PDB file of C-alpha atoms in Angstrom:
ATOM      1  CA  UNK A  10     127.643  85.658 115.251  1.00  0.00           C
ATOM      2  CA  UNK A  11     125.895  85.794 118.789  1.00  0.00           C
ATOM      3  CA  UNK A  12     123.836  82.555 120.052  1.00  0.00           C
ATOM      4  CA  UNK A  13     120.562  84.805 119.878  1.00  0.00           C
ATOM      5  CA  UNK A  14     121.268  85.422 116.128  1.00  0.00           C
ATOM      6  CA  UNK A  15     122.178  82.239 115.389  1.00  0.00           C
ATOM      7  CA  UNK A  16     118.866  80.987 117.290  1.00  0.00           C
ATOM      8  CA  UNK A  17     116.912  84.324 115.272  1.00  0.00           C
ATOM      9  CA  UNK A  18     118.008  82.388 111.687  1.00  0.00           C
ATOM     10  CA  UNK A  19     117.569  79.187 112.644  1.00  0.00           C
ATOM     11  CA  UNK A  20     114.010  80.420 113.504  1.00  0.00           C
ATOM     12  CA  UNK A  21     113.460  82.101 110.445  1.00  0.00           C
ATOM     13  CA  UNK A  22     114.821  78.890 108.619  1.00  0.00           C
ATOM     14  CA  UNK A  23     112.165  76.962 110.513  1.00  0.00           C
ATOM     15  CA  UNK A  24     109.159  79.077 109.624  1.00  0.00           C
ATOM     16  CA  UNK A  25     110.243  79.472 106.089  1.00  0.00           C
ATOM     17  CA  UNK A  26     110.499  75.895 105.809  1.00  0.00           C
ATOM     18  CA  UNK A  27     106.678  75.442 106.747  1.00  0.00           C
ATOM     19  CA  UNK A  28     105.792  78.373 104.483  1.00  0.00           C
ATOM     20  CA  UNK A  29     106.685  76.934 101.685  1.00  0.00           C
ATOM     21  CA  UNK A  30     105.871  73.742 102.144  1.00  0.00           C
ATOM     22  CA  UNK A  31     102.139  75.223 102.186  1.00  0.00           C
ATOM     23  CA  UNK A  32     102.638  78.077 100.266  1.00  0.00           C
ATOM     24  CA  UNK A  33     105.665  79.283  98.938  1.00  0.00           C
ATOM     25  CA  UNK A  34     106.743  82.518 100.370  1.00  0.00           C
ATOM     26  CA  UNK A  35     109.580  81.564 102.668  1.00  0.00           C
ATOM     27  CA  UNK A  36     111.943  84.234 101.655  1.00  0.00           C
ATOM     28  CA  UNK A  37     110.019  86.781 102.896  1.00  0.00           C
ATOM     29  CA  UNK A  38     110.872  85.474 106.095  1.00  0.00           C
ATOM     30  CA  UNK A  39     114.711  84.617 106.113  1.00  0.00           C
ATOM     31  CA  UNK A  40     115.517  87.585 103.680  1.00  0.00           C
ATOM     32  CA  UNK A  41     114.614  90.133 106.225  1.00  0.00           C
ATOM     33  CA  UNK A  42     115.654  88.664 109.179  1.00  0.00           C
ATOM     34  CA  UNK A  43     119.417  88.400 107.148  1.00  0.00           C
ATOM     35  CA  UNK A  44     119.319  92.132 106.367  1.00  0.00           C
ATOM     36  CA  UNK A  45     118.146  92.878 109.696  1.00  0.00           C
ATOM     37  CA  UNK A  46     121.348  91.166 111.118  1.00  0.00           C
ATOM     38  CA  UNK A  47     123.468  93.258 108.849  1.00  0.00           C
ATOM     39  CA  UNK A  48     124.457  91.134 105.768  1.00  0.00           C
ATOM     40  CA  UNK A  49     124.218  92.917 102.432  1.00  0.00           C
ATOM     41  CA  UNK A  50     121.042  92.529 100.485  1.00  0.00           C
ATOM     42  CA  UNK A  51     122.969  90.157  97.277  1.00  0.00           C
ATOM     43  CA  UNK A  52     124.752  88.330  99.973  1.00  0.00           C
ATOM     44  CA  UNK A  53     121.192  87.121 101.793  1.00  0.00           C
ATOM     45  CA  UNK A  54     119.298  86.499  99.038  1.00  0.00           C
ATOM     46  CA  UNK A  55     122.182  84.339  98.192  1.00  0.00           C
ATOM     47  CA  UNK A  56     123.091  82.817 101.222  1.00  0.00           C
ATOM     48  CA  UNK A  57     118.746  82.686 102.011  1.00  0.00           C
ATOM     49  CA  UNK A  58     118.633  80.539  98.654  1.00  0.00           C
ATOM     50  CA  UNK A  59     121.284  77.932  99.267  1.00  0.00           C
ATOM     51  CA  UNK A  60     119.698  77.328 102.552  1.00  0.00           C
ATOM     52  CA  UNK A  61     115.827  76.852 101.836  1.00  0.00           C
ATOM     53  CA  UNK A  62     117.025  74.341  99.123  1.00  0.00           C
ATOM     54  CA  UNK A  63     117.266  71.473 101.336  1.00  0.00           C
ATOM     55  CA  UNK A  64     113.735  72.306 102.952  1.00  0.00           C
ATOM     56  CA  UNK A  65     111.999  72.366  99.326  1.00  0.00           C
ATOM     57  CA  UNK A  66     112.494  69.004  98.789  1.00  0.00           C
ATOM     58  CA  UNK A  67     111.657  68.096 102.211  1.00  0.00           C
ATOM     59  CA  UNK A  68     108.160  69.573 101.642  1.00  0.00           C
ATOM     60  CA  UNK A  69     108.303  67.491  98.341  1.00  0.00           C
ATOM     61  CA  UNK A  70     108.715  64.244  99.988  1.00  0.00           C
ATOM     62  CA  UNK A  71     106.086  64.889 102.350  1.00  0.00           C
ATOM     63  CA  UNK A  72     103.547  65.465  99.123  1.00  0.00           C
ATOM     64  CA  UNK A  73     105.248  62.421  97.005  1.00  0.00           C
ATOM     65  CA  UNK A  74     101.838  60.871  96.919  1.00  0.00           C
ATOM     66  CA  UNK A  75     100.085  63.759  95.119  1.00  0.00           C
ATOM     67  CA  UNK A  76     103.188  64.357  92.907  1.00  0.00           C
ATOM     68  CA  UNK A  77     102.924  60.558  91.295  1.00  0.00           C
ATOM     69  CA  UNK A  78      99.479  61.804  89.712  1.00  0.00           C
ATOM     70  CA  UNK A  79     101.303  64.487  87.778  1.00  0.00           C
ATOM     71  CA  UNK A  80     105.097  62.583  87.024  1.00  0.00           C
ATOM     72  CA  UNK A  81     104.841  63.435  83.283  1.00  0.00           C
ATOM     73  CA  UNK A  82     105.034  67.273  84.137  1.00  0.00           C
ATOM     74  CA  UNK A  83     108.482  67.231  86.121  1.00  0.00           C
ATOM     75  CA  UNK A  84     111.023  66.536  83.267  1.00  0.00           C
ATOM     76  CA  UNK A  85     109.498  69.400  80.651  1.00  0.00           C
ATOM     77  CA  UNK A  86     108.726  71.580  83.762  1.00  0.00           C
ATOM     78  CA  UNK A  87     111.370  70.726  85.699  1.00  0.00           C
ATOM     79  CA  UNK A  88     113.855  71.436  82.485  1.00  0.00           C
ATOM     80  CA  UNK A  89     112.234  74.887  81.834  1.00  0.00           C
ATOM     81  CA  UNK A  90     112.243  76.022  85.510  1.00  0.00           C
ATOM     82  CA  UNK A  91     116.045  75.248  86.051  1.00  0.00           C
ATOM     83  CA  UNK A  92     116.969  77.163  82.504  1.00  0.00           C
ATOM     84  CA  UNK A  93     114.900  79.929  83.574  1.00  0.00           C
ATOM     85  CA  UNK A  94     116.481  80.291  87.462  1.00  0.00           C
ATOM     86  CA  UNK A  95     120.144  79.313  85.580  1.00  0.00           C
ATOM     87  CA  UNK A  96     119.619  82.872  83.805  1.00  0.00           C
ATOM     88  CA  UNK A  97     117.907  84.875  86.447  1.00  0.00           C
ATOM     89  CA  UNK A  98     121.200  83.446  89.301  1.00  0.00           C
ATOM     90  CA  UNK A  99     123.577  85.158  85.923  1.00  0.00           C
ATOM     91  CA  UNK A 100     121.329  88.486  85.803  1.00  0.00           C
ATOM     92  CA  UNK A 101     121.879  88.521  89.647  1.00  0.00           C
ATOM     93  CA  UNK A 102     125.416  88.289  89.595  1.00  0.00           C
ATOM     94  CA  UNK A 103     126.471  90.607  86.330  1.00  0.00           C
ATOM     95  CA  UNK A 104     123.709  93.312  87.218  1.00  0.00           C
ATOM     96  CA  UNK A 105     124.992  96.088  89.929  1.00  0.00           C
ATOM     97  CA  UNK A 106     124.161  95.462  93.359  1.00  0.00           C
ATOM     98  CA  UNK A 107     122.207  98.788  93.442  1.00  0.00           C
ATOM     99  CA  UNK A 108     119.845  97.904  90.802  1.00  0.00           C
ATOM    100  CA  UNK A 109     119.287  94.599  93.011  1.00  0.00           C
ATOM    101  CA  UNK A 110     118.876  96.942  96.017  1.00  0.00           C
ATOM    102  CA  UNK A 111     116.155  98.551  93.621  1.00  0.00           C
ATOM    103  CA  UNK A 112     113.564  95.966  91.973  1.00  0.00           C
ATOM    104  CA  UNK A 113     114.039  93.564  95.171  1.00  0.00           C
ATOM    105  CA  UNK A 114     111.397  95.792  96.697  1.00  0.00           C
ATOM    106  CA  UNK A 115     109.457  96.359  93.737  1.00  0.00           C
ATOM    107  CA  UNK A 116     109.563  92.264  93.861  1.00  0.00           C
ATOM    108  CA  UNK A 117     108.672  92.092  97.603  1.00  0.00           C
ATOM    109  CA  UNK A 118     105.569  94.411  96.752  1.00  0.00           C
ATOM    110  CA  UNK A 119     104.576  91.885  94.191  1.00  0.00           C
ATOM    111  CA  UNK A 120     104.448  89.027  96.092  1.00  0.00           C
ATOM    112  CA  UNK A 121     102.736  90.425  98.730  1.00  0.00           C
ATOM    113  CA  UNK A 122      99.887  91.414  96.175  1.00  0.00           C
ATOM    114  CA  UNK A 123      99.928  87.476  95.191  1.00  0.00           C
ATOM    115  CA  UNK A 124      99.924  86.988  98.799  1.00  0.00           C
ATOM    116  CA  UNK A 125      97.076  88.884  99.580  1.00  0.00           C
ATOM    117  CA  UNK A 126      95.029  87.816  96.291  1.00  0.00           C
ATOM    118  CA  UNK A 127      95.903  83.817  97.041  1.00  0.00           C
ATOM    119  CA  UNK A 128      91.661  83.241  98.620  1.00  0.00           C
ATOM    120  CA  UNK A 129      90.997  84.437  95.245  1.00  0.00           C
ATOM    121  CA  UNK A 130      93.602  82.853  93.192  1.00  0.00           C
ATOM    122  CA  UNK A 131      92.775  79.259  95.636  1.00  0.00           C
ATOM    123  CA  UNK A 132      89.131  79.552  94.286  1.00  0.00           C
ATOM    124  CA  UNK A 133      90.184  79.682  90.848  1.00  0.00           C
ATOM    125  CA  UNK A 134      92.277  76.922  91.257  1.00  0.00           C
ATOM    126  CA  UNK A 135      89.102  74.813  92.365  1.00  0.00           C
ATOM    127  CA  UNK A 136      86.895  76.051  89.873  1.00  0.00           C
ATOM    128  CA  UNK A 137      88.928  74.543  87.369  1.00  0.00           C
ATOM    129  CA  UNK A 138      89.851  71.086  88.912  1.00  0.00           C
ATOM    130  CA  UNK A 139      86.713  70.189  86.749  1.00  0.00           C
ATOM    131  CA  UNK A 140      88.485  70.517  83.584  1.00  0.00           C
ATOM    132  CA  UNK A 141      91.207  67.926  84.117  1.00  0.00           C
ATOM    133  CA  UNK A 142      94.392  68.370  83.359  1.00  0.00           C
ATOM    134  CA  UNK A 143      95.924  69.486  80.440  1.00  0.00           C
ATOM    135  CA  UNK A 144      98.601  69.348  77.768  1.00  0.00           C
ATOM    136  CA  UNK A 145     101.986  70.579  77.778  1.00  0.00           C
ATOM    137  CA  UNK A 146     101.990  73.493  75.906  1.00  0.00           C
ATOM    138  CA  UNK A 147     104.821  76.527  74.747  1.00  0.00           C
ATOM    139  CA  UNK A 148     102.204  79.159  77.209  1.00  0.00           C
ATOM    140  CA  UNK A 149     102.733  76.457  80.235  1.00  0.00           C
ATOM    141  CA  UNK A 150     106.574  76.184  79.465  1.00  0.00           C
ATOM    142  CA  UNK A 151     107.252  79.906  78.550  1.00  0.00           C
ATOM    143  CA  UNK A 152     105.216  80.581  82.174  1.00  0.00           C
ATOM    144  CA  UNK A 153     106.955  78.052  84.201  1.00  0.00           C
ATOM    145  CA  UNK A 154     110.580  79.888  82.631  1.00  0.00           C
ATOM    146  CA  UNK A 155     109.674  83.399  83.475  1.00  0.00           C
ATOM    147  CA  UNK A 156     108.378  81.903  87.060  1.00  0.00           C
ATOM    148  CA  UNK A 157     112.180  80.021  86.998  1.00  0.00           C
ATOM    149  CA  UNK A 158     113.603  83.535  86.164  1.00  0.00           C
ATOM    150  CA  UNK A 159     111.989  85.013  88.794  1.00  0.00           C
ATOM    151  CA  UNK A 160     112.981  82.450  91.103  1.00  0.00           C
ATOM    152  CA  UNK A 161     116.798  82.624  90.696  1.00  0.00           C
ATOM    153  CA  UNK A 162     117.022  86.497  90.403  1.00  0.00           C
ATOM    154  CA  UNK A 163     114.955  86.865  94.165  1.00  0.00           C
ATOM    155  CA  UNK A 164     112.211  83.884  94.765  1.00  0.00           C
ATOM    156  CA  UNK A 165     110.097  85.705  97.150  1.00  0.00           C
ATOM    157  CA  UNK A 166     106.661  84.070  96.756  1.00  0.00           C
ATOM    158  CA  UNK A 167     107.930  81.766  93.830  1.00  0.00           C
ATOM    159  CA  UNK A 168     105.814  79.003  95.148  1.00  0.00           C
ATOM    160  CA  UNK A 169     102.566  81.425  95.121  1.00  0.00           C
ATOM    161  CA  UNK A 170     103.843  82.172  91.055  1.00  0.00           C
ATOM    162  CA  UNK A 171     103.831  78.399  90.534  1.00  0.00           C
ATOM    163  CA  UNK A 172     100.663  77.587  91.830  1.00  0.00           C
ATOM    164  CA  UNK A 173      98.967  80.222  89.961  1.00  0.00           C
ATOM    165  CA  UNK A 174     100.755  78.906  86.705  1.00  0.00           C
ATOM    166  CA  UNK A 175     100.026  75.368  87.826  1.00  0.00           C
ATOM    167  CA  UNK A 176      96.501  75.631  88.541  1.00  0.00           C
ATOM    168  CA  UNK A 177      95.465  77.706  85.444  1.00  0.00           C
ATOM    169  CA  UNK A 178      97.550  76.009  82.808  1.00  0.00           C
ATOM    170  CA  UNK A 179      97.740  72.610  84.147  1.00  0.00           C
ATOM    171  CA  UNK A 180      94.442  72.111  86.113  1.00  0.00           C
ATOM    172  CA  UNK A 181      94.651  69.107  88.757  1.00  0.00           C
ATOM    173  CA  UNK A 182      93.622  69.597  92.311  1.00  0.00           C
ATOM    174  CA  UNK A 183      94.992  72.189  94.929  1.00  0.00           C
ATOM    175  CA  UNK A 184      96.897  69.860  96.932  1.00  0.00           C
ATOM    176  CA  UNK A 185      98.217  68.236  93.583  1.00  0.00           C
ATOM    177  CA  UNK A 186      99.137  71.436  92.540  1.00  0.00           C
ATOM    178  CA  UNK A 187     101.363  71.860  95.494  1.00  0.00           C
ATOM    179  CA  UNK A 188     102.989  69.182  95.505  1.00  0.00           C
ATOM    180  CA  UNK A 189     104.086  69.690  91.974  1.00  0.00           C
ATOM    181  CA  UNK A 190     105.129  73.412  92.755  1.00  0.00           C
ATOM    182  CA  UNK A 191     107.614  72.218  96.184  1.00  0.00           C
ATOM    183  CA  UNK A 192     109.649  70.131  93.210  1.00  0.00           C
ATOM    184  CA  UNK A 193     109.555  72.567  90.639  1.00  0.00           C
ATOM    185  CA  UNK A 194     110.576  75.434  93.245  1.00  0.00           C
ATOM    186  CA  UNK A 195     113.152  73.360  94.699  1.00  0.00           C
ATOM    187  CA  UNK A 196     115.157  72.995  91.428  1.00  0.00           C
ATOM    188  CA  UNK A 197     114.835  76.518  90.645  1.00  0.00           C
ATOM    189  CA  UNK A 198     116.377  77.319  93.939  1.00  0.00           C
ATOM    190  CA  UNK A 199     119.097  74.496  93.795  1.00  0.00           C
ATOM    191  CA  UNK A 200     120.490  75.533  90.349  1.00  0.00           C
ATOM    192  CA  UNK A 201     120.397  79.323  91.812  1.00  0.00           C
ATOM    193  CA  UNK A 202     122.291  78.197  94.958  1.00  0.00           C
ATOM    194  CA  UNK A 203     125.092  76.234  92.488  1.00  0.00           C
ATOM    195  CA  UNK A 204     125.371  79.568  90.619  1.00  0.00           C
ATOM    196  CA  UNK A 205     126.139  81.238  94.081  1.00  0.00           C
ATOM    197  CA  UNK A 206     128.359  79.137  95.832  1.00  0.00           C
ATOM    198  CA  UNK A 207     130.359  79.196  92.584  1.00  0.00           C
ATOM    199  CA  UNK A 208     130.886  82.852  92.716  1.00  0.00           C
ATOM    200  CA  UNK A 209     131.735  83.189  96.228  1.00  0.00           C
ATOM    201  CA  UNK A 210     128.802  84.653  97.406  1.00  0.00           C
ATOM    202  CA  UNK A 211     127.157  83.183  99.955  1.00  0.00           C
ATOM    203  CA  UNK A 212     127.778  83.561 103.778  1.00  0.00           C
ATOM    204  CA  UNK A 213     127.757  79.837 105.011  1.00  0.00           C
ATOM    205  CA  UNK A 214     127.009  79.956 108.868  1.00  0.00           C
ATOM    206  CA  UNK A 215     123.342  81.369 107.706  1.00  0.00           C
ATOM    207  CA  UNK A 216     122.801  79.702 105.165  1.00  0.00           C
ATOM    208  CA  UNK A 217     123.583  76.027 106.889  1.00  0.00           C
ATOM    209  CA  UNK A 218     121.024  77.361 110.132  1.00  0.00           C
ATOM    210  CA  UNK A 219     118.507  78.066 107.179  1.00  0.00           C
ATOM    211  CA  UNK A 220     119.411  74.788 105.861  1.00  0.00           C
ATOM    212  CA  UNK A 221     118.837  73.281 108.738  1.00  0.00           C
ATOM    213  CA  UNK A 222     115.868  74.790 110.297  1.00  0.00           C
ATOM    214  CA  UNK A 223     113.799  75.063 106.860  1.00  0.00           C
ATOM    215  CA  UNK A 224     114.503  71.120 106.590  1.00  0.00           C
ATOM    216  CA  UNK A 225     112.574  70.621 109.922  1.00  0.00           C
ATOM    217  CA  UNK A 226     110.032  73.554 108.757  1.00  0.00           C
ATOM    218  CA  UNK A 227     109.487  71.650 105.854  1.00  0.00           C
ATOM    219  CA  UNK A 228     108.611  68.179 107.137  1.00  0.00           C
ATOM    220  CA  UNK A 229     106.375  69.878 109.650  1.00  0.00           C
ATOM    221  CA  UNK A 230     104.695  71.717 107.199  1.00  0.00           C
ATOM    222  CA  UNK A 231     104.005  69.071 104.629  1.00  0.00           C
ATOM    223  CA  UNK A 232     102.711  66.593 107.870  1.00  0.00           C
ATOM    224  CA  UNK A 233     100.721  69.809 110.592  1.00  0.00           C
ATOM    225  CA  UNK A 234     100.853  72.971 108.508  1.00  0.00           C
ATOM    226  CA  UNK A 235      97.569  72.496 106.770  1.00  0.00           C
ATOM    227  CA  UNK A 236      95.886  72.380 109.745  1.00  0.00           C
ATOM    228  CA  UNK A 237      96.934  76.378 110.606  1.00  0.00           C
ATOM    229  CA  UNK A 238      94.494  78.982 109.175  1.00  0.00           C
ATOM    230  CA  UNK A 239      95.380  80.429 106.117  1.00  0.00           C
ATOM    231  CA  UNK A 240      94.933  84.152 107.015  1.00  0.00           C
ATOM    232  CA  UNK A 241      97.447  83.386 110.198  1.00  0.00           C
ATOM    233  CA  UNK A 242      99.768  82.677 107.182  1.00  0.00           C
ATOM    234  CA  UNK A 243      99.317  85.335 104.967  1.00  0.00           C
ATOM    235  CA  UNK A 244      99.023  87.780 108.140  1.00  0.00           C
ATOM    236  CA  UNK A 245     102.577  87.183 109.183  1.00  0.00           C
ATOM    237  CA  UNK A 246     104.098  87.001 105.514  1.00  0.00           C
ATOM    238  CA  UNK A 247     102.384  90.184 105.055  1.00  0.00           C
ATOM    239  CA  UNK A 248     103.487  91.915 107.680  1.00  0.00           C
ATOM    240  CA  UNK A 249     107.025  90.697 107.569  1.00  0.00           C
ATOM    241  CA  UNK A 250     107.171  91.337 103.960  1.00  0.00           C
ATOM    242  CA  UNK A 251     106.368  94.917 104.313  1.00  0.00           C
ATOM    243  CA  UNK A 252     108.972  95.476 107.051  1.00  0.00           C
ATOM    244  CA  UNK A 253     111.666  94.395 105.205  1.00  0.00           C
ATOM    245  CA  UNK A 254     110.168  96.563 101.928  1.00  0.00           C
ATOM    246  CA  UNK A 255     110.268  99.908 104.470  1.00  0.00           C
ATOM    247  CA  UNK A 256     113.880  98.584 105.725  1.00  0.00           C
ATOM    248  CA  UNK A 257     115.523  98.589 101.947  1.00  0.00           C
ATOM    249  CA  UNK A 258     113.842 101.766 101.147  1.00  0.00           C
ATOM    250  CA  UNK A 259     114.304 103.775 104.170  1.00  0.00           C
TER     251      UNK A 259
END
């Protein structure tokens, strides 16, 4: 791997980091910039997921204050996200690689459309902050699976998934919401990355400049990134996402 690569990753790692400390959409940063550098699509998504792990729970330490309001959520949450991305790691793995090379688009396309409807989906959020929290529930539980499903087959835009789920089912405010989502995202991801490093998947050199950049991206985004405008955000997820949509099609 050439320096400029190596700085091209760690750069990706960085932004990704921030992304989903604020938002959760990382992957459609790192992902692309992987199969732009020639790696097979099951080997980055692999390799992408072992190394935003360590900047999840970066972001989550930044937003440990809002988290305390909601501790009772992580266990049952936290327990239903990591079965859910243990099974959707397995479906990535026994599944052909072409049918991976198939949906991942179809999954890119989708979170873009969550992307693009977040204003909408953030008003919702703060129309309901009213209610209060509520209950755990088999709909909040069966949600927060599929979202854990999601998570370990791809993950792009897990954290926008979450916060939808989060916000409807469970009701506190935005920023609570987040916090809750950068822990719940970050064990999906970490039992996914145990699932590939156990069968021999992941290409290490960028997946430890991922690691390392998205754990700087992540502490920067939990402390500066909500000061950046929201539709700079979405612009460049957007636009990035959509590249590497025309790249696995084309």
């Amino acid at each position: 791997m050439h320096a400029i690569e190596a700085a091209q990753i760690l750069a990706a790692g960085v932004a990704a980091g921030a992304i989903n400390a604020l938002v959760g959409s990382g992957t459609l940063v790192t992902f692309p910039v992987l199969l732009a550098l020639g790696y097979p699509p099951v080997v980055a998504n692999a390799s992408n997921t072992v190394g935003l792990v360590p900047g999840s729970f970066a972001a989550a330490y930044g937003y440990r204050a809002e988290v305390a309001t909601h501790r009772r959520l992580l266990l049952p949450l936290g327990a239903a996200a990591v079965a859910g991305a243990i099974g959707g790691a397995l479906l990535l793995l026994v599944l052909p690689d072409a049918t991976f090379g198939a949906v991942v688009p179809v999954l890119i396309s989708l979170a873009l459309v969550l992307i693009v409807l977040q204003p909408w989906l953030v008003r919702a959020l703060r129309r309901r902050t009213a209610a209060g929290p509520r209950p755990v529930g088999p709909v909040l539980i069966g949600a927060v699976f599929a979202a854990g499903v999601y998570g370990g087959y791809f993950g792009a835009a897990l954290g926008v998934l979450l916060l939808g789920v989060l916000g409807i089912l469970v009701s506190p405010n935005l920023q609570q919401v987040n916090g809750l989502k950068n822990i719940i995202a970050g064990l999906a991801n970490t039992v996914a990355a145990l699932v590939f490093v156990a069968a021999g998947i992941v290409a290490w050199l960028p997946a430890l400049l991922i690691a390392a950049g998205s754990v700087a991206g992540g502490v920067l985004g939990a402390r500066y990134g909500r000061r950046l405008p929201d539709a700079v955000l979405r612009t460049v997820i957007v636009a990035v996402g959509l590249t590497a949509v025309i790249r696995m099609v084309a």
